[in-house]
Amino acid sequence: MEVLMNIFTFFTNNILTKPEFFVGLIVLIGYILLGKPWYDSFSGFIKATVGYMILNVGAGGLVVTFRPILAGLNGRFALNAAVIDPYFGLNAVHLALENIGIVTSFTLMALLVGFFWNIILVALRKITKLRVLFITGHIMVQQATTATWILFFVAPMFRNSTGAILVGLLVGTYWAVFSNLTVEATQNLTENSGFALGHQQMLGVWVADKLAPKLGKPEHGMDNVKLPGWMHMFNDNVVATGTLMLIFFGTVMAILGEDYMRELDKSFAPTLAFPMYILSKSLMFSVYLSILMQGVRMFVSELTESFRGISEKLLPGVMPGIDCAATYGFAPANTVLWGFIIGAIAQFIAVAGLLIFRSPIMIIPGFVPLFFDNATIAVYANKRGGMKAATILPFLCGIVQVLGGAFAVWYFQLYQFGGWHGNIDWSTLWPILGVIIKMSPVTGIIICIAGMLIIPQIQYLRNKANYWGHVEA
């Protein structure tokens, strides 16, 4: 017994509380189970571990850069600012968990449980009517992390391994059910390509697919719309993020003033001119966000590979739920940029509304929801309702992202840490799930999971004849 306790103590102190080693161990075990050579397994372990360490460097840089500006907004205007972006949200949740003394390895435990629960649900597809396995690794990490904070915040009694398991069941059910919702829309868009959406806007895409035909006609699409050439610079993530941060944080710092920023930020060198400080500080967000994303890509690519092999061996023929960017080639090239622009305009209007109506929460748009949510919704909307739908629906999405994000960051108190997930499903569905669970944690979790599992049953009953047409039943 003493030997077992020593092993458990060693694992807890050196693996479970060190998420970089925990994720590396997961990858190592996955590769061993797949029969990979020892050198490939070891390489995967190193890449995953180092990738998570790089993520920590980027997250730390964001905190150092972000904190003085947030403090200035709160101190001078009593505004609690948060960036709605899953990477800023990821950083905010890590800080929030550390603030309550919780190790972030619980989020990885939730990720594992969620993935295997998704496998179980799809393996039982004759009963569950679920056809899609969600395999977009970096999205799974972001969502499992945010969902962990939601449950740990609204139900403090579950701030333990039991809570992590419950989070896994919640997100695993969401992955299976809502990726399944996108099957028909995606097959229609891609002419039966054999994949579904596994991303951040699955509910948003389903709603867009249903509303688009009521708003416009597909023959009046984006094919003949010409956009100015300079707008294509926003296709680059670094340029778009740097520009957004310069507009928003540059404006904020200019309003706060040089003297106040020097007082708040001790790194503001006496010889540095204020305009150059604003430029440097704003672009550093893009620098650290790029570092953070590089770390995520490194360890997630290894996680995805080990998960993909396991899922393909266990579930041949099941449809994969993949990144929304895979759909962009099935629409006119300018549709993606159009959705981004319309969504950005809508978010700016919504932010202005928060200021006009003196909201205590200030929302700063982030690149990922702006681009990927609104571009994706525009692609699906254009297919079913032409340019009119591809304009109206991303506009509505942009408004909801800001207003729903403002509610969520306030309700879950992540404004203290400067970020919220921000994507459309996480500004609509997940705040609702959080409210339900907070009212009655155990009953609420059961209601949320059972309610989601009813959705594919309804889908099946409405389309029995063609439901299994794209996968093996």
Tab-separated table of N, CA and C in Angstrom, residues 1-125:
chain	number	residue	atom	x	y	z
A	1	MET	N	0.835	-1.218	0.000
A	1	MET	CA	0.000	0.000	0.000
A	1	MET	C	0.867	1.264	0.000
A	2	GLU	N	1.950	1.218	0.786
A	2	GLU	CA	2.839	2.374	0.861
A	2	GLU	C	3.495	2.658	-0.490
A	3	VAL	N	3.838	1.566	-1.205
A	3	VAL	CA	4.443	1.728	-2.542
A	3	VAL	C	3.453	2.412	-3.482
A	4	LEU	N	2.192	1.984	-3.433
A	4	LEU	CA	1.163	2.595	-4.290
A	4	LEU	C	0.972	4.069	-3.954
A	5	MET	N	0.975	4.378	-2.663
A	5	MET	CA	0.818	5.777	-2.251
A	5	MET	C	2.002	6.612	-2.726
A	6	ASN	N	3.200	6.051	-2.664
A	6	ASN	CA	4.380	6.781	-3.135
A	6	ASN	C	4.305	7.042	-4.636
A	7	ILE	N	3.836	6.028	-5.364
A	7	ILE	CA	3.678	6.191	-6.819
A	7	ILE	C	2.643	7.273	-7.115
A	8	PHE	N	1.515	7.229	-6.409
A	8	PHE	CA	0.458	8.224	-6.610
A	8	PHE	C	0.951	9.619	-6.264
A	9	THR	N	1.698	9.733	-5.164
A	9	THR	CA	2.234	11.040	-4.757
A	9	THR	C	3.209	11.574	-5.796
A	10	PHE	N	4.077	10.693	-6.300
A	10	PHE	CA	5.028	11.102	-7.341
A	10	PHE	C	4.282	11.573	-8.587
A	11	PHE	N	3.252	10.803	-9.003
A	11	PHE	CA	2.473	11.161	-10.195
A	11	PHE	C	1.777	12.504	-9.999
A	12	THR	N	1.203	12.699	-8.816
A	12	THR	CA	0.487	13.947	-8.538
A	12	THR	C	1.432	15.143	-8.551
A	13	ASN	N	2.576	15.012	-7.883
A	13	ASN	CA	3.498	16.139	-7.737
A	13	ASN	C	4.288	16.443	-9.006
A	14	ASN	N	4.535	15.434	-9.825
A	14	ASN	CA	5.454	15.604	-10.949
A	14	ASN	C	4.796	15.489	-12.323
A	15	ILE	N	3.595	14.951	-12.395
A	15	ILE	CA	2.914	14.802	-13.681
A	15	ILE	C	1.589	15.562	-13.685
A	16	LEU	N	0.709	15.209	-12.746
A	16	LEU	CA	-0.626	15.799	-12.735
A	16	LEU	C	-0.589	17.300	-12.533
A	17	THR	N	0.327	17.794	-11.733
A	17	THR	CA	0.429	19.233	-11.478
A	17	THR	C	1.365	19.935	-12.466
A	18	LYS	N	1.910	19.194	-13.407
A	18	LYS	CA	2.773	19.750	-14.449
A	18	LYS	C	2.143	19.431	-15.803
A	19	PRO	N	1.240	20.269	-16.288
A	19	PRO	CA	0.472	19.923	-17.492
A	19	PRO	C	1.328	19.640	-18.716
A	20	GLU	N	2.517	20.257	-18.807
A	20	GLU	CA	3.369	19.986	-19.963
A	20	GLU	C	3.801	18.519	-19.996
A	21	PHE	N	4.094	17.943	-18.803
A	21	PHE	CA	4.478	16.534	-18.754
A	21	PHE	C	3.258	15.616	-18.870
A	22	PHE	N	2.124	16.101	-18.383
A	22	PHE	CA	0.895	15.321	-18.477
A	22	PHE	C	0.502	15.128	-19.941
A	23	VAL	N	0.525	16.221	-20.724
A	23	VAL	CA	0.146	16.115	-22.130
A	23	VAL	C	1.186	15.301	-22.897
A	24	GLY	N	2.460	15.445	-22.529
A	24	GLY	CA	3.495	14.629	-23.159
A	24	GLY	C	3.298	13.149	-22.892
A	25	LEU	N	2.917	12.825	-21.651
A	25	LEU	CA	2.666	11.426	-21.285
A	25	LEU	C	1.477	10.863	-22.057
A	26	ILE	N	0.425	11.676	-22.230
A	26	ILE	CA	-0.745	11.236	-22.993
A	26	ILE	C	-0.341	10.864	-24.418
A	27	VAL	N	0.466	11.732	-25.035
A	27	VAL	CA	0.916	11.487	-26.412
A	27	VAL	C	1.785	10.235	-26.466
A	28	LEU	N	2.691	10.098	-25.504
A	28	LEU	CA	3.574	8.931	-25.461
A	28	LEU	C	2.770	7.637	-25.379
A	29	ILE	N	1.783	7.598	-24.484
A	29	ILE	CA	0.947	6.404	-24.330
A	29	ILE	C	0.162	6.133	-25.608
A	30	GLY	N	-0.387	7.212	-26.213
A	30	GLY	CA	-1.151	7.053	-27.446
A	30	GLY	C	-0.324	6.442	-28.559
A	31	TYR	N	0.912	6.920	-28.707
A	31	TYR	CA	1.778	6.400	-29.763
A	31	TYR	C	2.203	4.956	-29.491
A	32	ILE	N	2.442	4.632	-28.233
A	32	ILE	CA	2.791	3.253	-27.889
A	32	ILE	C	1.627	2.317	-28.220
A	33	LEU	N	0.399	2.747	-27.888
A	33	LEU	CA	-0.782	1.941	-28.193
A	33	LEU	C	-0.973	1.762	-29.695
A	34	LEU	N	-0.525	2.744	-30.479
A	34	LEU	CA	-0.647	2.656	-31.930
A	34	LEU	C	0.491	1.850	-32.560
A	35	GLY	N	1.427	1.400	-31.728
A	35	GLY	CA	2.517	0.597	-32.242
A	35	GLY	C	3.602	1.388	-32.945
A	36	LYS	N	3.727	2.674	-32.602
A	36	LYS	CA	4.767	3.516	-33.209
A	36	LYS	C	6.152	3.068	-32.717
A	37	PRO	N	7.199	3.221	-33.554
A	37	PRO	CA	8.556	2.945	-33.083
A	37	PRO	C	8.900	3.810	-31.877
A	38	TRP	N	9.829	3.327	-31.050
A	38	TRP	CA	10.142	4.047	-29.817
A	38	TRP	C	10.625	5.463	-30.084
A	39	TYR	N	11.374	5.649	-31.207
A	39	TYR	CA	11.912	6.981	-31.485
A	39	TYR	C	10.807	7.956	-31.901
A	40	ASP	N	9.773	7.463	-32.603
A	40	ASP	CA	8.636	8.324	-32.935
A	40	ASP	C	7.839	8.666	-31.679
A	41	SER	N	7.688	7.686	-30.811
A	41	SER	CA	6.954	7.922	-29.554
A	41	SER	C	7.694	8.944	-28.694
A	42	PHE	N	9.016	8.795	-28.624
A	42	PHE	CA	9.816	9.729	-27.841
A	42	PHE	C	9.779	11.126	-28.457
A	43	SER	N	9.863	11.206	-29.783
A	43	SER	CA	9.792	12.510	-30.461
A	43	SER	C	8.460	13.192	-30.184
A	44	GLY	N	7.374	12.407	-30.221
A	44	GLY	CA	6.057	12.965	-29.925
A	44	GLY	C	5.972	13.510	-28.516
A	45	PHE	N	6.572	12.764	-27.566
A	45	PHE	CA	6.603	13.224	-26.174
A	45	PHE	C	7.332	14.562	-26.058
A	46	ILE	N	8.504	14.674	-26.697
A	46	ILE	CA	9.296	15.907	-26.627
A	46	ILE	C	8.539	17.075	-27.250
A	47	LYS	N	7.981	16.868	-28.446
A	47	LYS	CA	7.271	17.949	-29.138
A	47	LYS	C	6.065	18.428	-28.335
A	48	ALA	N	5.301	17.474	-27.794
A	48	ALA	CA	4.121	17.841	-27.020
A	48	ALA	C	4.507	18.610	-25.760
A	49	THR	N	5.539	18.140	-25.060
A	49	THR	CA	5.974	18.791	-23.821
A	49	THR	C	6.516	20.190	-24.094
A	50	VAL	N	7.395	20.302	-25.085
A	50	VAL	CA	7.961	21.611	-25.426
A	50	VAL	C	6.877	22.554	-25.938
A	51	GLY	N	5.939	22.019	-26.719
A	51	GLY	CA	4.842	22.846	-27.216
A	51	GLY	C	4.050	23.472	-26.087
A	52	TYR	N	3.780	22.680	-25.044
A	52	TYR	CA	3.036	23.227	-23.906
A	52	TYR	C	3.871	24.259	-23.155
A	53	MET	N	5.172	24.035	-23.085
A	53	MET	CA	6.051	25.026	-22.454
A	53	MET	C	6.054	26.342	-23.238
A	54	ILE	N	6.043	26.245	-24.570
A	54	ILE	CA	5.976	27.450	-25.405
A	54	ILE	C	4.663	28.179	-25.172
A	55	LEU	N	3.574	27.419	-25.056
A	55	LEU	CA	2.280	28.024	-24.737
A	55	LEU	C	2.385	28.847	-23.444
A	56	ASN	N	3.045	28.305	-22.438
A	56	ASN	CA	3.184	29.019	-21.165
A	56	ASN	C	3.978	30.318	-21.319
A	57	VAL	N	4.995	30.299	-22.203
A	57	VAL	CA	5.763	31.518	-22.455
A	57	VAL	C	4.872	32.584	-23.089
A	58	GLY	N	4.084	32.183	-24.105
A	58	GLY	CA	3.180	33.134	-24.750
A	58	GLY	C	2.131	33.658	-23.789
A	59	ALA	N	1.581	32.775	-22.970
A	59	ALA	CA	0.555	33.188	-22.009
A	59	ALA	C	1.125	34.174	-20.997
A	60	GLY	N	2.344	33.894	-20.522
A	60	GLY	CA	2.978	34.809	-19.567
A	60	GLY	C	3.227	36.179	-20.176
A	61	GLY	N	3.644	36.212	-21.447
A	61	GLY	CA	3.865	37.483	-22.126
A	61	GLY	C	2.586	38.283	-22.292
A	62	LEU	N	1.485	37.598	-22.588
A	62	LEU	CA	0.199	38.290	-22.707
A	62	LEU	C	-0.198	38.940	-21.390
A	63	VAL	N	0.027	38.216	-20.309
A	63	VAL	CA	-0.321	38.760	-18.987
A	63	VAL	C	0.476	40.028	-18.700
A	64	VAL	N	1.784	39.968	-18.920
A	64	VAL	CA	2.645	41.119	-18.637
A	64	VAL	C	2.259	42.315	-19.498
A	65	THR	N	1.931	42.061	-20.770
A	65	THR	CA	1.584	43.141	-21.690
A	65	THR	C	0.192	43.687	-21.405
A	66	PHE	N	-0.705	42.804	-21.073
A	66	PHE	CA	-2.122	43.129	-20.965
A	66	PHE	C	-2.475	43.840	-19.658
A	67	ARG	N	-1.830	43.444	-18.565
A	67	ARG	CA	-2.253	43.860	-17.225
A	67	ARG	C	-2.276	45.378	-17.012
A	68	PRO	N	-1.241	46.125	-17.420
A	68	PRO	CA	-1.285	47.579	-17.166
A	68	PRO	C	-2.449	48.283	-17.867
A	69	ILE	N	-2.781	47.828	-19.074
A	69	ILE	CA	-3.864	48.478	-19.823
A	69	ILE	C	-5.203	48.176	-19.169
A	70	LEU	N	-5.405	46.925	-18.770
A	70	LEU	CA	-6.653	46.579	-18.067
A	70	LEU	C	-6.765	47.338	-16.751
A	71	ALA	N	-5.659	47.425	-16.041
A	71	ALA	CA	-5.668	48.170	-14.777
A	71	ALA	C	-6.013	49.632	-15.020
A	72	GLY	N	-5.494	50.189	-16.116
A	72	GLY	CA	-5.803	51.579	-16.440
A	72	GLY	C	-7.264	51.795	-16.753
A	73	LEU	N	-7.861	50.904	-17.518
A	73	LEU	CA	-9.284	51.017	-17.834
A	73	LEU	C	-10.142	50.923	-16.580
A	74	ASN	N	-9.803	49.988	-15.727
A	74	ASN	CA	-10.582	49.806	-14.511
A	74	ASN	C	-10.378	50.960	-13.534
A	75	GLY	N	-9.129	51.419	-13.432
A	75	GLY	CA	-8.836	52.490	-12.487
A	75	GLY	C	-9.420	53.828	-12.881
A	76	ARG	N	-9.381	54.149	-14.170
A	76	ARG	CA	-9.838	55.464	-14.606
A	76	ARG	C	-11.319	55.499	-14.940
A	77	PHE	N	-11.848	54.410	-15.531
A	77	PHE	CA	-13.233	54.441	-16.001
A	77	PHE	C	-14.111	53.374	-15.358
A	78	ALA	N	-13.566	52.594	-14.425
A	78	ALA	CA	-14.310	51.494	-13.783
A	78	ALA	C	-14.857	50.524	-14.821
A	79	LEU	N	-14.057	50.292	-15.881
A	79	LEU	CA	-14.430	49.342	-16.923
A	79	LEU	C	-13.596	48.078	-16.786
A	80	ASN	N	-14.266	46.940	-16.819
A	80	ASN	CA	-13.575	45.659	-16.807
A	80	ASN	C	-13.497	45.159	-18.245
A	81	ALA	N	-12.300	45.153	-18.811
A	81	ALA	CA	-12.134	44.825	-20.228
A	81	ALA	C	-11.725	43.374	-20.407
A	82	ALA	N	-12.222	42.779	-21.486
A	82	ALA	CA	-11.860	41.404	-21.820
A	82	ALA	C	-11.823	41.251	-23.330
A	83	VAL	N	-10.844	40.503	-23.800
A	83	VAL	CA	-10.746	40.183	-25.231
A	83	VAL	C	-11.545	38.912	-25.489
A	84	ILE	N	-12.454	38.959	-26.467
A	84	ILE	CA	-13.196	37.745	-26.815
A	84	ILE	C	-12.446	37.019	-27.926
A	85	ASP	N	-11.678	36.033	-27.505
A	85	ASP	CA	-10.840	35.249	-28.396
A	85	ASP	C	-10.462	33.983	-27.632
A	86	PRO	N	-10.529	32.806	-28.250
A	86	PRO	CA	-10.272	31.578	-27.485
A	86	PRO	C	-8.866	31.488	-26.914
A	87	TYR	N	-7.882	32.149	-27.543
A	87	TYR	CA	-6.525	32.092	-27.000
A	87	TYR	C	-6.380	33.000	-25.787
A	88	PHE	N	-7.003	34.177	-25.841
A	88	PHE	CA	-7.055	35.028	-24.657
A	88	PHE	C	-7.893	34.339	-23.574
A	89	GLY	N	-8.981	33.677	-23.997
A	89	GLY	CA	-9.809	32.944	-23.048
A	89	GLY	C	-9.064	31.806	-22.394
A	90	LEU	N	-8.245	31.102	-23.189
A	90	LEU	CA	-7.416	30.018	-22.663
A	90	LEU	C	-6.493	30.540	-21.570
A	91	ASN	N	-5.870	31.665	-21.855
A	91	ASN	CA	-4.967	32.281	-20.884
A	91	ASN	C	-5.726	32.723	-19.630
A	92	ALA	N	-6.901	33.314	-19.825
A	92	ALA	CA	-7.703	33.791	-18.696
A	92	ALA	C	-8.126	32.641	-17.787
A	93	VAL	N	-8.526	31.517	-18.384
A	93	VAL	CA	-8.955	30.363	-17.579
A	93	VAL	C	-7.784	29.786	-16.791
A	94	HIS	N	-6.608	29.697	-17.422
A	94	HIS	CA	-5.438	29.207	-16.689
A	94	HIS	C	-5.156	30.082	-15.463
A	95	LEU	N	-5.231	31.397	-15.657
A	95	LEU	CA	-5.007	32.320	-14.542
A	95	LEU	C	-6.086	32.161	-13.474
A	96	ALA	N	-7.337	32.004	-13.911
A	96	ALA	CA	-8.445	31.871	-12.975
A	96	ALA	C	-8.322	30.591	-12.156
A	97	LEU	N	-7.952	29.496	-12.821
A	97	LEU	CA	-7.786	28.230	-12.105
A	97	LEU	C	-6.654	28.315	-11.095
A	98	GLU	N	-5.545	28.926	-11.494
A	98	GLU	CA	-4.425	29.101	-10.571
A	98	GLU	C	-4.836	29.988	-9.392
A	99	ASN	N	-5.693	30.953	-9.657
A	99	ASN	CA	-6.134	31.880	-8.618
A	99	ASN	C	-6.934	31.180	-7.520
A	100	ILE	N	-7.636	30.091	-7.898
A	100	ILE	CA	-8.410	29.355	-6.889
A	100	ILE	C	-7.672	28.097	-6.435
A	101	GLY	N	-6.395	27.990	-6.815
A	101	GLY	CA	-5.575	26.889	-6.344
A	101	GLY	C	-5.829	25.565	-7.027
A	102	ILE	N	-6.306	25.622	-8.293
A	102	ILE	CA	-6.603	24.398	-9.035
A	102	ILE	C	-5.533	24.180	-10.093
A	103	VAL	N	-5.031	22.957	-10.213
A	103	VAL	CA	-4.013	22.666	-11.231
A	103	VAL	C	-4.685	22.562	-12.595
A	104	THR	N	-4.013	23.080	-13.620
A	104	THR	CA	-4.600	23.094	-14.958
A	104	THR	C	-4.625	21.718	-15.611
A	105	SER	N	-3.997	20.725	-14.974
A	105	SER	CA	-4.065	19.371	-15.521
A	105	SER	C	-5.498	18.823	-15.511
A	106	PHE	N	-6.366	19.388	-14.685
A	106	PHE	CA	-7.762	18.972	-14.707
A	106	PHE	C	-8.380	19.215	-16.078
A	107	THR	N	-7.916	20.267	-16.764
A	107	THR	CA	-8.461	20.542	-18.098
A	107	THR	C	-8.057	19.449	-19.085
A	108	LEU	N	-6.855	18.918	-18.929
A	108	LEU	CA	-6.402	17.837	-19.801
A	108	LEU	C	-7.140	16.536	-19.481
A	109	MET	N	-7.437	16.330	-18.206
A	109	MET	CA	-8.231	15.171	-17.826
A	109	MET	C	-9.620	15.251	-18.463
A	110	ALA	N	-10.211	16.450	-18.441
A	110	ALA	CA	-11.516	16.668	-19.078
A	110	ALA	C	-11.436	16.407	-20.578
A	111	LEU	N	-10.325	16.837	-21.190
A	111	LEU	CA	-10.118	16.615	-22.617
A	111	LEU	C	-10.120	15.122	-22.943
A	112	LEU	N	-9.373	14.349	-22.177
A	112	LEU	CA	-9.297	12.905	-22.409
A	112	LEU	C	-10.663	12.233	-22.241
A	113	VAL	N	-11.346	12.570	-21.155
A	113	VAL	CA	-12.664	11.987	-20.906
A	113	VAL	C	-13.622	12.357	-22.033
A	114	GLY	N	-13.589	13.631	-22.447
A	114	GLY	CA	-14.463	14.080	-23.516
A	114	GLY	C	-14.221	13.349	-24.817
A	115	PHE	N	-12.943	13.147	-25.158
A	115	PHE	CA	-12.613	12.460	-26.401
A	115	PHE	C	-13.115	11.018	-26.383
A	116	PHE	N	-12.865	10.300	-25.298
A	116	PHE	CA	-13.287	8.905	-25.239
A	116	PHE	C	-14.807	8.778	-25.098
A	117	TRP	N	-15.438	9.755	-24.474
A	117	TRP	CA	-16.909	9.760	-24.407
A	117	TRP	C	-17.494	9.986	-25.799
A	118	ASN	N	-16.870	10.845	-26.600
A	118	ASN	CA	-17.290	11.042	-27.987
A	118	ASN	C	-17.166	9.727	-28.765
A	119	ILE	N	-16.062	8.999	-28.535
A	119	ILE	CA	-15.878	7.700	-29.194
A	119	ILE	C	-16.997	6.734	-28.803
A	120	ILE	N	-17.321	6.687	-27.516
A	120	ILE	CA	-18.371	5.780	-27.041
A	120	ILE	C	-19.721	6.130	-27.666
A	121	LEU	N	-20.032	7.421	-27.687
A	121	LEU	CA	-21.316	7.856	-28.250
A	121	LEU	C	-21.440	7.479	-29.722
A	122	VAL	N	-20.333	7.629	-30.458
A	122	VAL	CA	-20.381	7.301	-31.889
A	122	VAL	C	-20.345	5.792	-32.102
A	123	ALA	N	-19.621	5.077	-31.236
A	123	ALA	CA	-19.601	3.609	-31.332
A	123	ALA	C	-21.002	3.031	-31.133
A	124	LEU	N	-21.808	3.720	-30.328
A	124	LEU	CA	-23.194	3.296	-30.079
A	124	LEU	C	-24.165	4.025	-30.997
A	125	ARG	N	-23.722	4.332	-32.225
A	125	ARG	CA	-24.496	5.199	-33.115
A	125	ARG	C	-25.867	4.650	-33.489
